[in-house]
Tab-separated table of C-alpha atoms in Angstrom:
chain	number	residue	atom	x	y	z
A	1	MET	CA	19.020	-1.154	46.865
A	2	GLN	CA	17.017	-3.886	48.542
A	3	ALA	CA	13.823	-5.196	47.032
A	4	SER	CA	10.698	-4.848	49.105
A	5	ASN	CA	9.414	-8.068	50.684
A	6	ASN	CA	5.928	-6.673	51.024
A	7	PRO	CA	3.854	-8.040	48.091
A	8	GLU	CA	1.164	-5.387	48.681
A	9	LYS	CA	3.559	-2.581	47.744
A	10	PHE	CA	5.212	-4.321	44.806
A	11	VAL	CA	5.164	-2.264	41.600
A	12	PRO	CA	6.521	-4.016	38.472
A	13	ARG	CA	8.487	-0.996	37.251
A	14	GLY	CA	10.687	-3.030	34.923
A	15	ALA	CA	7.715	-4.714	33.260
A	16	ILE	CA	5.897	-1.361	32.904
A	17	ALA	CA	8.952	0.265	31.339
A	18	PHE	CA	9.449	-2.690	28.978
A	19	PHE	CA	5.775	-2.630	27.961
A	20	ALA	CA	5.935	1.126	27.342
A	21	LEU	CA	9.062	0.672	25.211
A	22	LEU	CA	7.350	-2.037	23.148
A	23	VAL	CA	4.345	0.255	22.599
A	24	VAL	CA	6.630	3.118	21.501
A	25	LEU	CA	8.529	0.780	19.147
A	26	GLY	CA	5.236	-0.434	17.681
A	27	LEU	CA	4.082	3.169	17.170
A	28	ILE	CA	7.338	4.127	15.441
A	29	ILE	CA	7.147	1.162	13.039
A	30	TRP	CA	3.406	1.547	12.355
A	31	PHE	CA	3.473	5.323	11.764
A	32	GLY	CA	6.792	5.089	9.893
A	33	ILE	CA	5.148	2.864	7.278
A	34	TYR	CA	1.886	4.853	7.450
A	35	PHE	CA	3.504	8.210	6.586
A	36	LEU	CA	5.760	6.584	3.963
A	37	MET	CA	2.656	5.250	2.211
A	38	LEU	CA	0.845	8.592	2.564
A	39	SER	CA	3.811	10.334	0.901
A	40	ARG	CA	3.487	7.986	-2.093
A	41	ILE	CA	-0.176	8.720	-2.836
B	1	MET	CA	-12.440	-5.259	41.447
B	2	ILE	CA	-10.145	-5.032	38.471
B	3	ASP	CA	-6.439	-4.657	39.133
B	4	LYS	CA	-5.241	-1.087	38.505
B	5	PHE	CA	-2.405	-2.215	36.192
B	6	GLU	CA	-4.824	-4.329	34.174
B	7	ARG	CA	-7.213	-1.372	33.941
B	8	ASN	CA	-4.417	0.950	32.760
B	9	VAL	CA	-3.316	-1.522	30.083
B	10	ILE	CA	-6.902	-1.867	28.820
B	11	ILE	CA	-7.259	1.938	28.647
B	12	ALA	CA	-3.924	2.271	26.819
B	13	ALA	CA	-4.918	-0.476	24.344
B	14	LEU	CA	-8.258	1.226	23.640
B	15	LEU	CA	-6.567	4.618	23.134
B	16	LEU	CA	-4.010	3.103	20.757
B	17	SER	CA	-6.680	1.223	18.798
B	18	GLY	CA	-8.628	4.483	18.502
B	19	LEU	CA	-5.514	6.278	17.232
B	20	PHE	CA	-4.897	3.593	14.579
B	21	ILE	CA	-8.529	3.597	13.422
B	22	PHE	CA	-8.604	7.416	13.270
B	23	SER	CA	-5.366	7.356	11.202
B	24	LEU	CA	-6.876	4.877	8.726
B	25	PHE	CA	-9.975	7.032	8.221
B	26	TYR	CA	-7.794	10.151	7.921
B	27	ALA	CA	-5.801	8.477	5.108
B	28	LEU	CA	-8.984	7.335	3.339
B	29	GLY	CA	-10.876	10.602	3.776
B	30	ALA	CA	-8.659	13.649	4.020
B	31	ARG	CA	-5.727	12.214	2.045
B	32	LYS	CA	-7.886	10.281	-0.444
B	33	ALA	CA	-5.917	7.035	-0.228
B	34	ASP	CA	-7.408	4.528	-2.659
B	35	VAL	CA	-8.464	1.038	-1.685
B	36	THR	CA	-7.899	-1.709	-4.230
B	37	GLU	CA	-11.080	-3.201	-5.666
B	38	CYS	CA	-11.768	-6.649	-7.103
B	39	LEU	CA	-14.037	-6.342	-10.156
B	40	PRO	CA	-16.234	-9.020	-11.734
B	41	TYR	CA	-14.207	-10.833	-14.385
B	42	ASP	CA	-14.850	-10.279	-18.061
B	43	LYS	CA	-12.900	-11.580	-21.078
B	44	SER	CA	-12.401	-8.003	-22.308
B	45	TYR	CA	-9.899	-7.396	-19.471
B	46	GLU	CA	-7.522	-9.825	-21.208
B	47	THR	CA	-6.972	-7.243	-23.980
B	48	ALA	CA	-4.169	-4.906	-22.923
B	49	ARG	CA	-4.883	-1.298	-23.856
B	50	VAL	CA	-4.674	2.343	-22.805
B	51	ASN	CA	-7.795	4.513	-22.959
B	52	GLN	CA	-7.643	8.285	-22.701
B	53	ILE	CA	-10.826	9.543	-21.063
B	54	ASP	CA	-9.894	13.237	-21.128
B	55	LYS	CA	-6.724	15.350	-21.087
B	56	THR	CA	-5.458	14.015	-17.750
B	57	THR	CA	-7.596	10.946	-17.103
B	58	TYR	CA	-6.500	7.559	-18.381
B	59	GLN	CA	-7.377	3.909	-18.041
B	60	ILE	CA	-4.626	1.316	-18.397
B	61	PHE	CA	-5.673	-2.303	-18.773
B	62	TYR	CA	-2.652	-4.427	-17.851
B	63	VAL	CA	-2.360	-8.089	-18.719
B	64	ALA	CA	0.286	-10.062	-16.843
B	65	ARG	CA	1.735	-13.286	-18.176
B	66	MET	CA	4.948	-15.253	-17.739
B	67	TRP	CA	7.075	-13.100	-17.844
B	68	SER	CA	5.958	-9.677	-18.986
B	69	PHE	CA	3.340	-7.000	-18.530
B	70	GLU	CA	1.406	-5.625	-21.447
B	71	PRO	CA	1.465	-2.678	-22.221
B	72	ALA	CA	5.177	-2.698	-21.366
B	73	ILE	CA	5.629	1.074	-21.779
B	74	THR	CA	2.963	3.717	-21.305
B	75	TYR	CA	3.345	7.487	-21.794
B	76	ILE	CA	1.098	9.840	-19.850
B	77	PRO	CA	1.263	13.571	-19.024
B	78	VAL	CA	2.114	15.012	-15.608
B	79	GLY	CA	-0.878	15.368	-13.308
B	80	SER	CA	-2.708	12.406	-14.803
B	81	GLU	CA	-5.146	10.350	-12.837
B	82	VAL	CA	-4.974	6.757	-13.972
B	83	ASP	CA	-7.358	3.876	-13.341
B	84	LEU	CA	-5.290	0.690	-13.388
B	85	PHE	CA	-6.907	-2.647	-14.184
B	86	LEU	CA	-4.907	-5.844	-13.888
B	87	THR	CA	-5.542	-9.459	-14.749
B	88	SER	CA	-3.342	-12.460	-15.453
B	89	GLN	CA	-3.404	-15.023	-18.247
B	90	ASP	CA	-1.550	-17.805	-16.459
B	91	VAL	CA	-0.387	-17.760	-12.829
B	92	VAL	CA	-0.597	-15.266	-9.967
B	93	HIS	CA	1.609	-12.207	-10.556
B	94	GLY	CA	2.412	-9.174	-8.430
B	95	PHE	CA	2.178	-5.555	-9.603
B	96	ASP	CA	4.124	-2.925	-7.717
B	97	ILE	CA	4.854	0.608	-8.939
B	98	TYR	CA	8.112	1.784	-7.449
B	99	ASN	CA	7.657	4.798	-5.128
B	100	LYS	CA	3.871	4.806	-5.501
B	101	ASN	CA	1.241	3.466	-3.164
B	102	VAL	CA	0.212	0.716	-5.592
B	103	ASN	CA	0.377	-2.979	-4.772
B	104	LEU	CA	-1.880	-5.296	-6.793
B	105	MET	CA	-2.198	-9.012	-7.371
B	106	GLY	CA	-2.805	-10.257	-10.898
B	107	VAL	CA	-4.952	-13.362	-10.529
B	108	PRO	CA	-6.147	-15.450	-13.501
B	109	GLY	CA	-9.922	-15.101	-13.690
B	110	GLY	CA	-9.880	-11.989	-11.507
B	111	VAL	CA	-9.551	-8.245	-12.036
B	112	ALA	CA	-7.844	-5.872	-9.606
B	113	LYS	CA	-8.462	-2.135	-9.928
B	114	THR	CA	-6.953	0.906	-8.303
B	115	THR	CA	-6.559	4.607	-9.067
B	116	VAL	CA	-3.260	6.457	-8.909
B	117	ARG	CA	-2.250	10.029	-9.608
B	118	PHE	CA	1.106	10.964	-11.165
B	119	ASP	CA	2.029	14.526	-10.133
B	120	GLN	CA	5.782	14.228	-10.657
B	121	PRO	CA	7.474	13.583	-14.017
B	122	GLY	CA	9.648	10.516	-14.207
B	123	VAL	CA	9.993	6.905	-15.237
B	124	TYR	CA	7.942	4.754	-12.884
B	125	LYS	CA	9.108	1.143	-12.859
B	126	VAL	CA	6.528	-1.585	-12.461
B	127	VAL	CA	7.769	-4.916	-11.160
B	128	CYS	CA	6.273	-8.307	-10.423
B	129	HIS	CA	6.678	-8.993	-6.716
B	130	GLU	CA	5.101	-12.448	-6.585
B	131	PHE	CA	7.469	-15.224	-7.613
B	132	CYS	CA	6.031	-16.616	-10.858
B	133	GLY	CA	8.739	-18.773	-12.400
B	134	THR	CA	12.236	-18.695	-13.854
B	135	GLY	CA	11.802	-15.340	-15.639
B	136	HIS	CA	10.197	-13.580	-12.674
B	137	GLN	CA	13.118	-11.211	-12.074
B	138	ASN	CA	12.838	-9.832	-15.632
B	139	MET	CA	9.118	-9.148	-15.443
B	140	GLN	CA	8.669	-5.401	-15.459
B	141	ALA	CA	7.047	-2.473	-17.233
B	142	GLU	CA	7.372	1.299	-17.269
B	143	ILE	CA	4.989	4.218	-16.915
B	144	ILE	CA	6.710	7.279	-18.353
B	145	VAL	CA	5.217	10.474	-17.001
B	146	ASN	CA	6.184	13.344	-19.311
B	147	TYR	CA	9.877	12.530	-18.987
B	148	PRO	CA	12.085	14.410	-19.765
B	149	LYS	CA	10.010	17.341	-18.530
B	150	LYS	CA	8.562	19.410	-21.363
């Protein structure tokens, strides 16, 4: 697959996917600790 | 004109921040999570004691020092609601009840207070989790909640 040379149509799919994965990882860690602490009340 | 990717990231960040803030208020309101308080210091907090307010309401005044907590062992019934007060007589100590949502700092000249409810019988270990010297690893106490079950 050849990368597009047209900068107007460039979509940073890899960066978007990586960002989304980081957000999901952050959510898992944050809510993992959150529900663990709620269960200990 | 803002870039569409930048706009989407800003919207996602705002939505996530809103979710986190809503979750915090849910824990504080609907689930009644307690927030640790710092009380004005008074010499009377340096006397370790347990007060029974009614059948299932207690106050425990903990005093931390190198390297023990006083009272070291406390017996309370199942379903008790306990107000914990903590101060230190020497250096900064930690106060963590295993498997409970309690994490206090014992600071000399300061008083930390929180409220915790014990609905399950058992032996709840309290440990110091702030390094306080050579005997730090032995610094612990126990809250015994109607154990063995009667």
